[in-house]
């Protein structure tokens, strides 16, 4: 369909697709451009072309090949997992083009198989289904590599695959610059991806905390895959907020704390909302840091921009009565191409922060 201004002049062509981000997406500003098979083929070809260096990197075999509006088609993304494609559909509107998009992928990539996640239930929720689309079904877990780290991936077990590819650069920095000889607490640890990166970087101890029972087995699996023993690799299935209290009581302190919570989470006795609660979370995490320790604070919440995120971090450290300095800032990696006209597309904000205990320094 076309968008017109109030005088009936052409503005853009796009499609209607209700999703949590809005009502649809602009696809073209050119009046004569048809939204047909070749439109989709061209966009996907251009996106693949931009990622050619990823395809030739044998140390990283999982990455994003199409990032929605950043690559010119909002409402969908496509990831590459060592020869298998995973398409995320964020609205029924874009899903109606499925056949063309699957055809484009089949003809332009060497994909052995294609999977999908339908994320267009109310509120952008995943619609549970057999997510296989076409080609071969591999034996799961599928083993992928990221900067040489091995991760186990499941493409047909619910909404998530076992790894969030957007944290690739952050995991590498943790491994290369912050882990050696350190004690690392990884909260909201999911399958322990940050813990494994830290362990491979030489962390002397990692503690991974996640509420989900499956995190235990999945985290163990990742450690095993990377040839890491389970000594000093504690995996705790617990509510992070409860763990914080217990750790504080026991006087536990860590050199590094990783904070990468979901934007919203509801546990039995806690509701966490990043825009409301991130500052408090920082203060709780900071309380468990050694003097001079490092907080890796991350949020994928699109409604918090970097400026607001830094303010929340500041509030958190102030409440914990600690000084801090930001060492590094990260956003999405290059394969997660964003769109300048839609700032929210750059949703990932990550800070490496060095903490200093004010009280202790005064006493010395
Ligand atoms: N940081 C992870 C991704 C986190 S996904 C990574 O980089 O791989 C969000 C995780 O938070 C899920 O595994 C979910 O089980 C967990 N979670 C949500 N609320 C929680 C809570 N209150 N306590 C512990 N874990 C929680």
PDB file of C-alpha atoms in Angstrom, residues 19-298:
ATOM      1  CA  UNK A  19       3.440  -5.546  16.025  1.00  0.00           C
ATOM      2  CA  UNK A  20       4.621  -4.218  19.347  1.00  0.00           C
ATOM      3  CA  UNK A  21       6.742  -1.631  17.540  1.00  0.00           C
ATOM      4  CA  UNK A  22       3.867  -0.140  15.522  1.00  0.00           C
ATOM      5  CA  UNK A  23       1.468  -0.634  12.668  1.00  0.00           C
ATOM      6  CA  UNK A  24       3.684  -1.489   9.743  1.00  0.00           C
ATOM      7  CA  UNK A  25       6.864  -0.573   7.911  1.00  0.00           C
ATOM      8  CA  UNK A  26       7.893   1.699   5.074  1.00  0.00           C
ATOM      9  CA  UNK A  27       9.607  -0.354   2.359  1.00  0.00           C
ATOM     10  CA  UNK A  28      10.318   2.219  -0.314  1.00  0.00           C
ATOM     11  CA  UNK A  29      10.360   5.975  -0.863  1.00  0.00           C
ATOM     12  CA  UNK A  30      10.208   5.549  -4.631  1.00  0.00           C
ATOM     13  CA  UNK A  31       6.765   5.839  -6.164  1.00  0.00           C
ATOM     14  CA  UNK A  32       7.616   3.586  -9.090  1.00  0.00           C
ATOM     15  CA  UNK A  33       9.262   0.822  -7.078  1.00  0.00           C
ATOM     16  CA  UNK A  34       7.100  -2.284  -6.979  1.00  0.00           C
ATOM     17  CA  UNK A  35       7.054  -4.406  -3.826  1.00  0.00           C
ATOM     18  CA  UNK A  36       7.372  -7.683  -5.656  1.00  0.00           C
ATOM     19  CA  UNK A  37       9.587 -10.733  -5.751  1.00  0.00           C
ATOM     20  CA  UNK A  38      12.579  -8.835  -7.112  1.00  0.00           C
ATOM     21  CA  UNK A  39      12.254  -6.206  -4.380  1.00  0.00           C
ATOM     22  CA  UNK A  40      12.692  -8.884  -1.695  1.00  0.00           C
ATOM     23  CA  UNK A  41      15.408 -10.679  -3.649  1.00  0.00           C
ATOM     24  CA  UNK A  42      17.386  -7.443  -4.046  1.00  0.00           C
ATOM     25  CA  UNK A  43      17.164  -6.502  -0.373  1.00  0.00           C
ATOM     26  CA  UNK A  44      18.279  -9.951   0.719  1.00  0.00           C
ATOM     27  CA  UNK A  45      21.076 -10.053  -1.832  1.00  0.00           C
ATOM     28  CA  UNK A  46      22.369  -6.685  -0.615  1.00  0.00           C
ATOM     29  CA  UNK A  47      22.209  -7.833   3.011  1.00  0.00           C
ATOM     30  CA  UNK A  48      24.145 -11.011   2.184  1.00  0.00           C
ATOM     31  CA  UNK A  49      26.690  -8.969   0.258  1.00  0.00           C
ATOM     32  CA  UNK A  50      27.308  -6.778   3.295  1.00  0.00           C
ATOM     33  CA  UNK A  51      28.082  -9.891   5.364  1.00  0.00           C
ATOM     34  CA  UNK A  52      30.487 -11.581   2.978  1.00  0.00           C
ATOM     35  CA  UNK A  53      33.369 -11.338   5.426  1.00  0.00           C
ATOM     36  CA  UNK A  54      31.330 -13.201   8.054  1.00  0.00           C
ATOM     37  CA  UNK A  55      30.706 -16.069   5.658  1.00  0.00           C
ATOM     38  CA  UNK A  56      34.428 -16.466   5.147  1.00  0.00           C
ATOM     39  CA  UNK A  57      35.345 -16.420   8.853  1.00  0.00           C
ATOM     40  CA  UNK A  58      35.709 -19.977  10.090  1.00  0.00           C
ATOM     41  CA  UNK A  59      35.960 -18.841  13.729  1.00  0.00           C
ATOM     42  CA  UNK A  60      32.478 -17.292  13.720  1.00  0.00           C
ATOM     43  CA  UNK A  61      29.793 -19.452  12.143  1.00  0.00           C
ATOM     44  CA  UNK A  62      26.671 -17.839  13.613  1.00  0.00           C
ATOM     45  CA  UNK A  63      25.643 -14.276  12.797  1.00  0.00           C
ATOM     46  CA  UNK A  64      22.755 -12.156  11.592  1.00  0.00           C
ATOM     47  CA  UNK A  65      22.285 -12.028   7.840  1.00  0.00           C
ATOM     48  CA  UNK A  66      19.267  -9.733   7.713  1.00  0.00           C
ATOM     49  CA  UNK A  67      18.389  -7.191  10.362  1.00  0.00           C
ATOM     50  CA  UNK A  68      14.889  -5.871   9.693  1.00  0.00           C
ATOM     51  CA  UNK A  69      14.622  -2.152   9.024  1.00  0.00           C
ATOM     52  CA  UNK A  70      18.433  -1.828   9.064  1.00  0.00           C
ATOM     53  CA  UNK A  71      18.521  -3.927   5.889  1.00  0.00           C
ATOM     54  CA  UNK A  72      15.430  -2.310   4.431  1.00  0.00           C
ATOM     55  CA  UNK A  73      12.568  -4.598   5.476  1.00  0.00           C
ATOM     56  CA  UNK A  74      11.221  -3.984   8.964  1.00  0.00           C
ATOM     57  CA  UNK A  75       9.422  -6.705  10.874  1.00  0.00           C
ATOM     58  CA  UNK A  76      11.737  -9.629  10.186  1.00  0.00           C
ATOM     59  CA  UNK A  77      15.257 -10.766  10.883  1.00  0.00           C
ATOM     60  CA  UNK A  78      17.273 -13.727   9.652  1.00  0.00           C
ATOM     61  CA  UNK A  79      20.151 -15.421  11.462  1.00  0.00           C
ATOM     62  CA  UNK A  80      22.700 -17.863  10.087  1.00  0.00           C
ATOM     63  CA  UNK A  81      23.645 -20.793  12.284  1.00  0.00           C
ATOM     64  CA  UNK A  82      26.391 -22.720  10.546  1.00  0.00           C
ATOM     65  CA  UNK A  83      24.472 -23.538   7.401  1.00  0.00           C
ATOM     66  CA  UNK A  84      20.945 -23.156   8.771  1.00  0.00           C
ATOM     67  CA  UNK A  85      18.733 -20.072   8.518  1.00  0.00           C
ATOM     68  CA  UNK A  86      16.400 -18.925  11.243  1.00  0.00           C
ATOM     69  CA  UNK A  87      13.782 -16.354  10.243  1.00  0.00           C
ATOM     70  CA  UNK A  88      12.052 -14.264  12.915  1.00  0.00           C
ATOM     71  CA  UNK A  89       8.668 -12.883  11.837  1.00  0.00           C
ATOM     72  CA  UNK A  90       7.363 -10.024  13.940  1.00  0.00           C
ATOM     73  CA  UNK A  91       3.961  -9.505  12.293  1.00  0.00           C
ATOM     74  CA  UNK A  92       1.420 -11.332  10.200  1.00  0.00           C
ATOM     75  CA  UNK A  93       1.902  -8.590   7.607  1.00  0.00           C
ATOM     76  CA  UNK A  94       5.473  -9.599   6.815  1.00  0.00           C
ATOM     77  CA  UNK A  95       4.636 -13.280   7.277  1.00  0.00           C
ATOM     78  CA  UNK A  96       2.388 -13.012   4.225  1.00  0.00           C
ATOM     79  CA  UNK A  97       5.591 -12.655   2.135  1.00  0.00           C
ATOM     80  CA  UNK A  98       7.057 -15.848   3.593  1.00  0.00           C
ATOM     81  CA  UNK A  99       7.099 -17.855   0.380  1.00  0.00           C
ATOM     82  CA  UNK A 100       9.097 -15.218  -1.507  1.00  0.00           C
ATOM     83  CA  UNK A 101      11.561 -14.685   1.322  1.00  0.00           C
ATOM     84  CA  UNK A 102      12.149 -18.408   1.849  1.00  0.00           C
ATOM     85  CA  UNK A 103      12.658 -18.782  -1.896  1.00  0.00           C
ATOM     86  CA  UNK A 104      15.178 -15.932  -1.889  1.00  0.00           C
ATOM     87  CA  UNK A 105      17.136 -17.532   0.947  1.00  0.00           C
ATOM     88  CA  UNK A 106      17.102 -20.942  -0.689  1.00  0.00           C
ATOM     89  CA  UNK A 107      18.381 -19.608  -3.960  1.00  0.00           C
ATOM     90  CA  UNK A 108      20.961 -17.130  -2.662  1.00  0.00           C
ATOM     91  CA  UNK A 109      22.529 -18.965   0.276  1.00  0.00           C
ATOM     92  CA  UNK A 110      23.907 -22.454   0.716  1.00  0.00           C
ATOM     93  CA  UNK A 111      21.416 -23.054   3.544  1.00  0.00           C
ATOM     94  CA  UNK A 112      20.929 -26.726   4.325  1.00  0.00           C
ATOM     95  CA  UNK A 113      17.711 -25.975   6.169  1.00  0.00           C
ATOM     96  CA  UNK A 114      15.426 -23.134   7.174  1.00  0.00           C
ATOM     97  CA  UNK A 115      13.630 -22.614  10.491  1.00  0.00           C
ATOM     98  CA  UNK A 116      11.339 -19.820  11.654  1.00  0.00           C
ATOM     99  CA  UNK A 117      10.016 -18.156  14.799  1.00  0.00           C
ATOM    100  CA  UNK A 118       6.587 -16.600  14.574  1.00  0.00           C
ATOM    101  CA  UNK A 119       6.681 -13.727  17.037  1.00  0.00           C
ATOM    102  CA  UNK A 120       3.379 -12.105  16.285  1.00  0.00           C
ATOM    103  CA  UNK A 121       1.141 -13.229  19.103  1.00  0.00           C
ATOM    104  CA  UNK A 122      -0.238 -10.378  21.205  1.00  0.00           C
ATOM    105  CA  UNK A 123       2.576  -8.276  22.656  1.00  0.00           C
ATOM    106  CA  UNK A 124       5.063  -9.774  20.191  1.00  0.00           C
ATOM    107  CA  UNK A 125       4.983 -13.176  21.857  1.00  0.00           C
ATOM    108  CA  UNK A 126       6.264 -16.319  20.198  1.00  0.00           C
ATOM    109  CA  UNK A 127       3.670 -18.680  18.712  1.00  0.00           C
ATOM    110  CA  UNK A 128       4.741 -22.214  19.728  1.00  0.00           C
ATOM    111  CA  UNK A 129       4.947 -24.571  16.764  1.00  0.00           C
ATOM    112  CA  UNK A 130       7.190 -26.964  14.890  1.00  0.00           C
ATOM    113  CA  UNK A 131       9.498 -24.254  13.560  1.00  0.00           C
ATOM    114  CA  UNK A 132      10.945 -26.278  10.684  1.00  0.00           C
ATOM    115  CA  UNK A 133      10.295 -24.702   7.275  1.00  0.00           C
ATOM    116  CA  UNK A 134      12.277 -26.614   4.657  1.00  0.00           C
ATOM    117  CA  UNK A 135      15.449 -28.500   3.798  1.00  0.00           C
ATOM    118  CA  UNK A 136      17.208 -30.789   6.249  1.00  0.00           C
ATOM    119  CA  UNK A 137      16.643 -31.051   9.979  1.00  0.00           C
ATOM    120  CA  UNK A 138      20.062 -31.227  11.626  1.00  0.00           C
ATOM    121  CA  UNK A 139      20.737 -33.204  14.787  1.00  0.00           C
ATOM    122  CA  UNK A 140      20.441 -30.817  17.700  1.00  0.00           C
ATOM    123  CA  UNK A 141      22.314 -29.306  19.321  1.00  0.00           C
ATOM    124  CA  UNK A 142      23.773 -27.630  16.305  1.00  0.00           C
ATOM    125  CA  UNK A 143      27.331 -26.612  17.168  1.00  0.00           C
ATOM    126  CA  UNK A 144      28.334 -23.114  16.172  1.00  0.00           C
ATOM    127  CA  UNK A 145      31.454 -21.044  16.792  1.00  0.00           C
ATOM    128  CA  UNK A 146      31.820 -17.430  17.814  1.00  0.00           C
ATOM    129  CA  UNK A 147      35.333 -16.020  17.823  1.00  0.00           C
ATOM    130  CA  UNK A 148      36.466 -19.571  18.388  1.00  0.00           C
ATOM    131  CA  UNK A 149      34.112 -20.208  21.335  1.00  0.00           C
ATOM    132  CA  UNK A 150      31.767 -23.128  20.794  1.00  0.00           C
ATOM    133  CA  UNK A 151      28.073 -22.842  21.538  1.00  0.00           C
ATOM    134  CA  UNK A 152      25.223 -25.355  21.366  1.00  0.00           C
ATOM    135  CA  UNK A 153      22.153 -24.144  19.508  1.00  0.00           C
ATOM    136  CA  UNK A 154      18.612 -25.527  19.318  1.00  0.00           C
ATOM    137  CA  UNK A 155      16.486 -24.108  16.524  1.00  0.00           C
ATOM    138  CA  UNK A 156      13.288 -25.962  17.325  1.00  0.00           C
ATOM    139  CA  UNK A 157      12.757 -25.607  21.065  1.00  0.00           C
ATOM    140  CA  UNK A 158      10.645 -22.567  21.723  1.00  0.00           C
ATOM    141  CA  UNK A 159      11.384 -18.907  21.228  1.00  0.00           C
ATOM    142  CA  UNK A 160      15.097 -18.833  22.032  1.00  0.00           C
ATOM    143  CA  UNK A 161      17.999 -20.747  20.505  1.00  0.00           C
ATOM    144  CA  UNK A 162      20.561 -20.861  23.316  1.00  0.00           C
ATOM    145  CA  UNK A 163      22.612 -17.866  22.256  1.00  0.00           C
ATOM    146  CA  UNK A 164      22.039 -14.157  21.728  1.00  0.00           C
ATOM    147  CA  UNK A 165      24.202 -13.296  18.753  1.00  0.00           C
ATOM    148  CA  UNK A 166      24.110  -9.553  19.399  1.00  0.00           C
ATOM    149  CA  UNK A 167      26.518  -9.895  22.366  1.00  0.00           C
ATOM    150  CA  UNK A 168      29.379 -11.327  20.291  1.00  0.00           C
ATOM    151  CA  UNK A 169      31.714  -8.326  20.677  1.00  0.00           C
ATOM    152  CA  UNK A 170      30.905  -7.992  24.362  1.00  0.00           C
ATOM    153  CA  UNK A 171      31.682 -11.641  25.066  1.00  0.00           C
ATOM    154  CA  UNK A 172      34.968 -11.263  23.246  1.00  0.00           C
ATOM    155  CA  UNK A 173      35.943  -8.224  25.328  1.00  0.00           C
ATOM    156  CA  UNK A 174      34.980 -10.034  28.532  1.00  0.00           C
ATOM    157  CA  UNK A 175      37.106 -12.998  27.515  1.00  0.00           C
ATOM    158  CA  UNK A 176      40.109 -11.033  26.290  1.00  0.00           C
ATOM    159  CA  UNK A 177      40.297  -8.112  28.710  1.00  0.00           C
ATOM    160  CA  UNK A 178      38.413  -8.693  31.938  1.00  0.00           C
ATOM    161  CA  UNK A 179      38.396 -12.374  32.852  1.00  0.00           C
ATOM    162  CA  UNK A 180      41.943 -13.555  33.507  1.00  0.00           C
ATOM    163  CA  UNK A 181      42.378 -14.701  37.098  1.00  0.00           C
ATOM    164  CA  UNK A 182      39.040 -13.168  38.106  1.00  0.00           C
ATOM    165  CA  UNK A 183      35.936 -14.327  39.947  1.00  0.00           C
ATOM    166  CA  UNK A 184      32.902 -13.718  37.748  1.00  0.00           C
ATOM    167  CA  UNK A 185      29.225 -13.647  38.704  1.00  0.00           C
ATOM    168  CA  UNK A 186      26.981 -13.978  35.665  1.00  0.00           C
ATOM    169  CA  UNK A 187      23.368 -13.081  36.474  1.00  0.00           C
ATOM    170  CA  UNK A 188      20.374 -13.861  34.212  1.00  0.00           C
ATOM    171  CA  UNK A 189      22.862 -16.280  32.764  1.00  0.00           C
ATOM    172  CA  UNK A 190      20.492 -18.311  30.504  1.00  0.00           C
ATOM    173  CA  UNK A 191      22.813 -20.905  28.877  1.00  0.00           C
ATOM    174  CA  UNK A 192      25.926 -19.407  30.438  1.00  0.00           C
ATOM    175  CA  UNK A 193      27.319 -17.811  27.286  1.00  0.00           C
ATOM    176  CA  UNK A 194      29.073 -15.040  29.226  1.00  0.00           C
ATOM    177  CA  UNK A 195      30.333 -17.561  31.805  1.00  0.00           C
ATOM    178  CA  UNK A 196      31.929 -19.706  29.117  1.00  0.00           C
ATOM    179  CA  UNK A 197      33.589 -16.659  27.540  1.00  0.00           C
ATOM    180  CA  UNK A 198      34.929 -15.630  30.951  1.00  0.00           C
ATOM    181  CA  UNK A 199      36.149 -19.152  31.734  1.00  0.00           C
ATOM    182  CA  UNK A 200      37.961 -19.380  28.400  1.00  0.00           C
ATOM    183  CA  UNK A 201      39.505 -16.004  29.168  1.00  0.00           C
ATOM    184  CA  UNK A 202      41.024 -17.517  32.291  1.00  0.00           C
ATOM    185  CA  UNK A 203      38.491 -16.638  35.001  1.00  0.00           C
ATOM    186  CA  UNK A 204      39.401 -18.536  38.142  1.00  0.00           C
ATOM    187  CA  UNK A 205      35.765 -18.964  39.137  1.00  0.00           C
ATOM    188  CA  UNK A 206      32.413 -18.415  37.478  1.00  0.00           C
ATOM    189  CA  UNK A 207      28.982 -18.426  39.115  1.00  0.00           C
ATOM    190  CA  UNK A 208      26.017 -18.503  36.733  1.00  0.00           C
ATOM    191  CA  UNK A 209      22.599 -17.626  38.142  1.00  0.00           C
ATOM    192  CA  UNK A 210      19.315 -18.115  36.316  1.00  0.00           C
ATOM    193  CA  UNK A 211      15.800 -18.914  37.393  1.00  0.00           C
ATOM    194  CA  UNK A 212      15.079 -21.414  34.639  1.00  0.00           C
ATOM    195  CA  UNK A 213      15.705 -25.083  35.424  1.00  0.00           C
ATOM    196  CA  UNK A 214      16.930 -25.698  31.877  1.00  0.00           C
ATOM    197  CA  UNK A 215      19.809 -23.291  32.451  1.00  0.00           C
ATOM    198  CA  UNK A 216      21.619 -25.897  34.559  1.00  0.00           C
ATOM    199  CA  UNK A 217      21.863 -28.536  31.862  1.00  0.00           C
ATOM    200  CA  UNK A 218      22.407 -26.018  29.079  1.00  0.00           C
ATOM    201  CA  UNK A 219      25.189 -24.223  30.884  1.00  0.00           C
ATOM    202  CA  UNK A 220      26.909 -27.512  31.685  1.00  0.00           C
ATOM    203  CA  UNK A 221      26.658 -28.449  28.038  1.00  0.00           C
ATOM    204  CA  UNK A 222      28.383 -25.225  26.932  1.00  0.00           C
ATOM    205  CA  UNK A 223      31.227 -25.714  29.390  1.00  0.00           C
ATOM    206  CA  UNK A 224      31.701 -29.300  28.258  1.00  0.00           C
ATOM    207  CA  UNK A 225      31.696 -28.305  24.597  1.00  0.00           C
ATOM    208  CA  UNK A 226      34.588 -25.975  25.259  1.00  0.00           C
ATOM    209  CA  UNK A 227      36.609 -28.534  27.147  1.00  0.00           C
ATOM    210  CA  UNK A 228      36.156 -26.741  30.470  1.00  0.00           C
ATOM    211  CA  UNK A 229      35.854 -28.866  33.594  1.00  0.00           C
ATOM    212  CA  UNK A 230      33.142 -28.194  36.143  1.00  0.00           C
ATOM    213  CA  UNK A 231      35.422 -27.264  39.013  1.00  0.00           C
ATOM    214  CA  UNK A 232      34.850 -23.647  40.054  1.00  0.00           C
ATOM    215  CA  UNK A 233      31.990 -23.457  37.563  1.00  0.00           C
ATOM    216  CA  UNK A 234      29.058 -23.020  39.877  1.00  0.00           C
ATOM    217  CA  UNK A 235      25.590 -23.016  38.314  1.00  0.00           C
ATOM    218  CA  UNK A 236      22.780 -21.765  40.529  1.00  0.00           C
ATOM    219  CA  UNK A 237      19.112 -22.136  39.622  1.00  0.00           C
ATOM    220  CA  UNK A 238      17.585 -19.294  41.585  1.00  0.00           C
ATOM    221  CA  UNK A 239      15.912 -15.920  41.367  1.00  0.00           C
ATOM    222  CA  UNK A 240      18.705 -13.358  40.915  1.00  0.00           C
ATOM    223  CA  UNK A 241      17.106 -11.052  43.467  1.00  0.00           C
ATOM    224  CA  UNK A 242      17.111 -13.814  46.057  1.00  0.00           C
ATOM    225  CA  UNK A 243      20.665 -14.752  45.154  1.00  0.00           C
ATOM    226  CA  UNK A 244      21.785 -11.132  45.684  1.00  0.00           C
ATOM    227  CA  UNK A 245      20.375 -11.192  49.204  1.00  0.00           C
ATOM    228  CA  UNK A 246      21.983 -14.539  50.046  1.00  0.00           C
ATOM    229  CA  UNK A 247      25.336 -13.485  48.610  1.00  0.00           C
ATOM    230  CA  UNK A 248      25.272 -10.244  50.543  1.00  0.00           C
ATOM    231  CA  UNK A 249      24.534 -12.105  53.771  1.00  0.00           C
ATOM    232  CA  UNK A 250      27.419 -14.463  53.139  1.00  0.00           C
ATOM    233  CA  UNK A 251      29.697 -11.543  52.342  1.00  0.00           C
ATOM    234  CA  UNK A 252      30.508 -12.812  48.841  1.00  0.00           C
ATOM    235  CA  UNK A 253      32.371 -10.426  46.564  1.00  0.00           C
ATOM    236  CA  UNK A 254      33.295 -10.802  42.880  1.00  0.00           C
ATOM    237  CA  UNK A 255      35.826  -9.160  40.598  1.00  0.00           C
ATOM    238  CA  UNK A 256      33.320  -9.041  37.738  1.00  0.00           C
ATOM    239  CA  UNK A 257      29.517  -9.061  37.755  1.00  0.00           C
ATOM    240  CA  UNK A 258      27.610  -9.505  34.483  1.00  0.00           C
ATOM    241  CA  UNK A 259      24.129  -7.980  34.409  1.00  0.00           C
ATOM    242  CA  UNK A 260      22.131  -8.748  31.293  1.00  0.00           C
ATOM    243  CA  UNK A 261      18.493  -9.046  32.320  1.00  0.00           C
ATOM    244  CA  UNK A 262      15.485  -9.233  30.013  1.00  0.00           C
ATOM    245  CA  UNK A 263      13.577  -5.939  29.625  1.00  0.00           C
ATOM    246  CA  UNK A 264      10.685  -7.410  31.553  1.00  0.00           C
ATOM    247  CA  UNK A 265      10.586 -10.464  33.768  1.00  0.00           C
ATOM    248  CA  UNK A 266       8.106 -11.867  36.182  1.00  0.00           C
ATOM    249  CA  UNK A 267       9.217 -14.409  38.766  1.00  0.00           C
ATOM    250  CA  UNK A 268       7.176 -15.863  41.620  1.00  0.00           C
ATOM    251  CA  UNK A 269       7.698 -12.922  43.904  1.00  0.00           C
ATOM    252  CA  UNK A 270       9.264 -10.261  41.748  1.00  0.00           C
ATOM    253  CA  UNK A 271       8.415  -8.197  38.694  1.00  0.00           C
ATOM    254  CA  UNK A 272      11.387  -6.608  36.978  1.00  0.00           C
ATOM    255  CA  UNK A 273      10.951  -3.844  34.415  1.00  0.00           C
ATOM    256  CA  UNK A 274      14.173  -2.411  33.006  1.00  0.00           C
ATOM    257  CA  UNK A 275      12.914   1.173  32.519  1.00  0.00           C
ATOM    258  CA  UNK A 276      11.733   1.251  36.134  1.00  0.00           C
ATOM    259  CA  UNK A 277      14.166  -1.020  37.973  1.00  0.00           C
ATOM    260  CA  UNK A 278      17.547  -1.101  36.233  1.00  0.00           C
ATOM    261  CA  UNK A 279      19.067   1.477  38.602  1.00  0.00           C
ATOM    262  CA  UNK A 280      18.133  -0.603  41.620  1.00  0.00           C
ATOM    263  CA  UNK A 281      19.501  -3.714  39.955  1.00  0.00           C
ATOM    264  CA  UNK A 282      22.828  -1.921  39.437  1.00  0.00           C
ATOM    265  CA  UNK A 283      22.991  -0.960  43.101  1.00  0.00           C
ATOM    266  CA  UNK A 284      22.350  -4.563  44.182  1.00  0.00           C
ATOM    267  CA  UNK A 285      24.980  -5.883  41.781  1.00  0.00           C
ATOM    268  CA  UNK A 286      27.496  -3.193  42.703  1.00  0.00           C
ATOM    269  CA  UNK A 287      27.225  -4.205  46.354  1.00  0.00           C
ATOM    270  CA  UNK A 288      28.760  -7.560  45.392  1.00  0.00           C
ATOM    271  CA  UNK A 289      31.774  -6.044  43.631  1.00  0.00           C
ATOM    272  CA  UNK A 290      35.284  -6.059  44.991  1.00  0.00           C
ATOM    273  CA  UNK A 291      36.928  -2.663  45.258  1.00  0.00           C
ATOM    274  CA  UNK A 292      38.122  -1.979  41.717  1.00  0.00           C
ATOM    275  CA  UNK A 293      35.808  -4.632  40.339  1.00  0.00           C
ATOM    276  CA  UNK A 294      34.032  -4.405  36.993  1.00  0.00           C
ATOM    277  CA  UNK A 295      30.315  -4.353  36.297  1.00  0.00           C
ATOM    278  CA  UNK A 296      29.269  -5.416  32.820  1.00  0.00           C
ATOM    279  CA  UNK A 297      25.853  -3.762  32.542  1.00  0.00           C
ATOM    280  CA  UNK A 298      23.721  -4.484  29.502  1.00  0.00           C
TER     281      UNK A 298
END
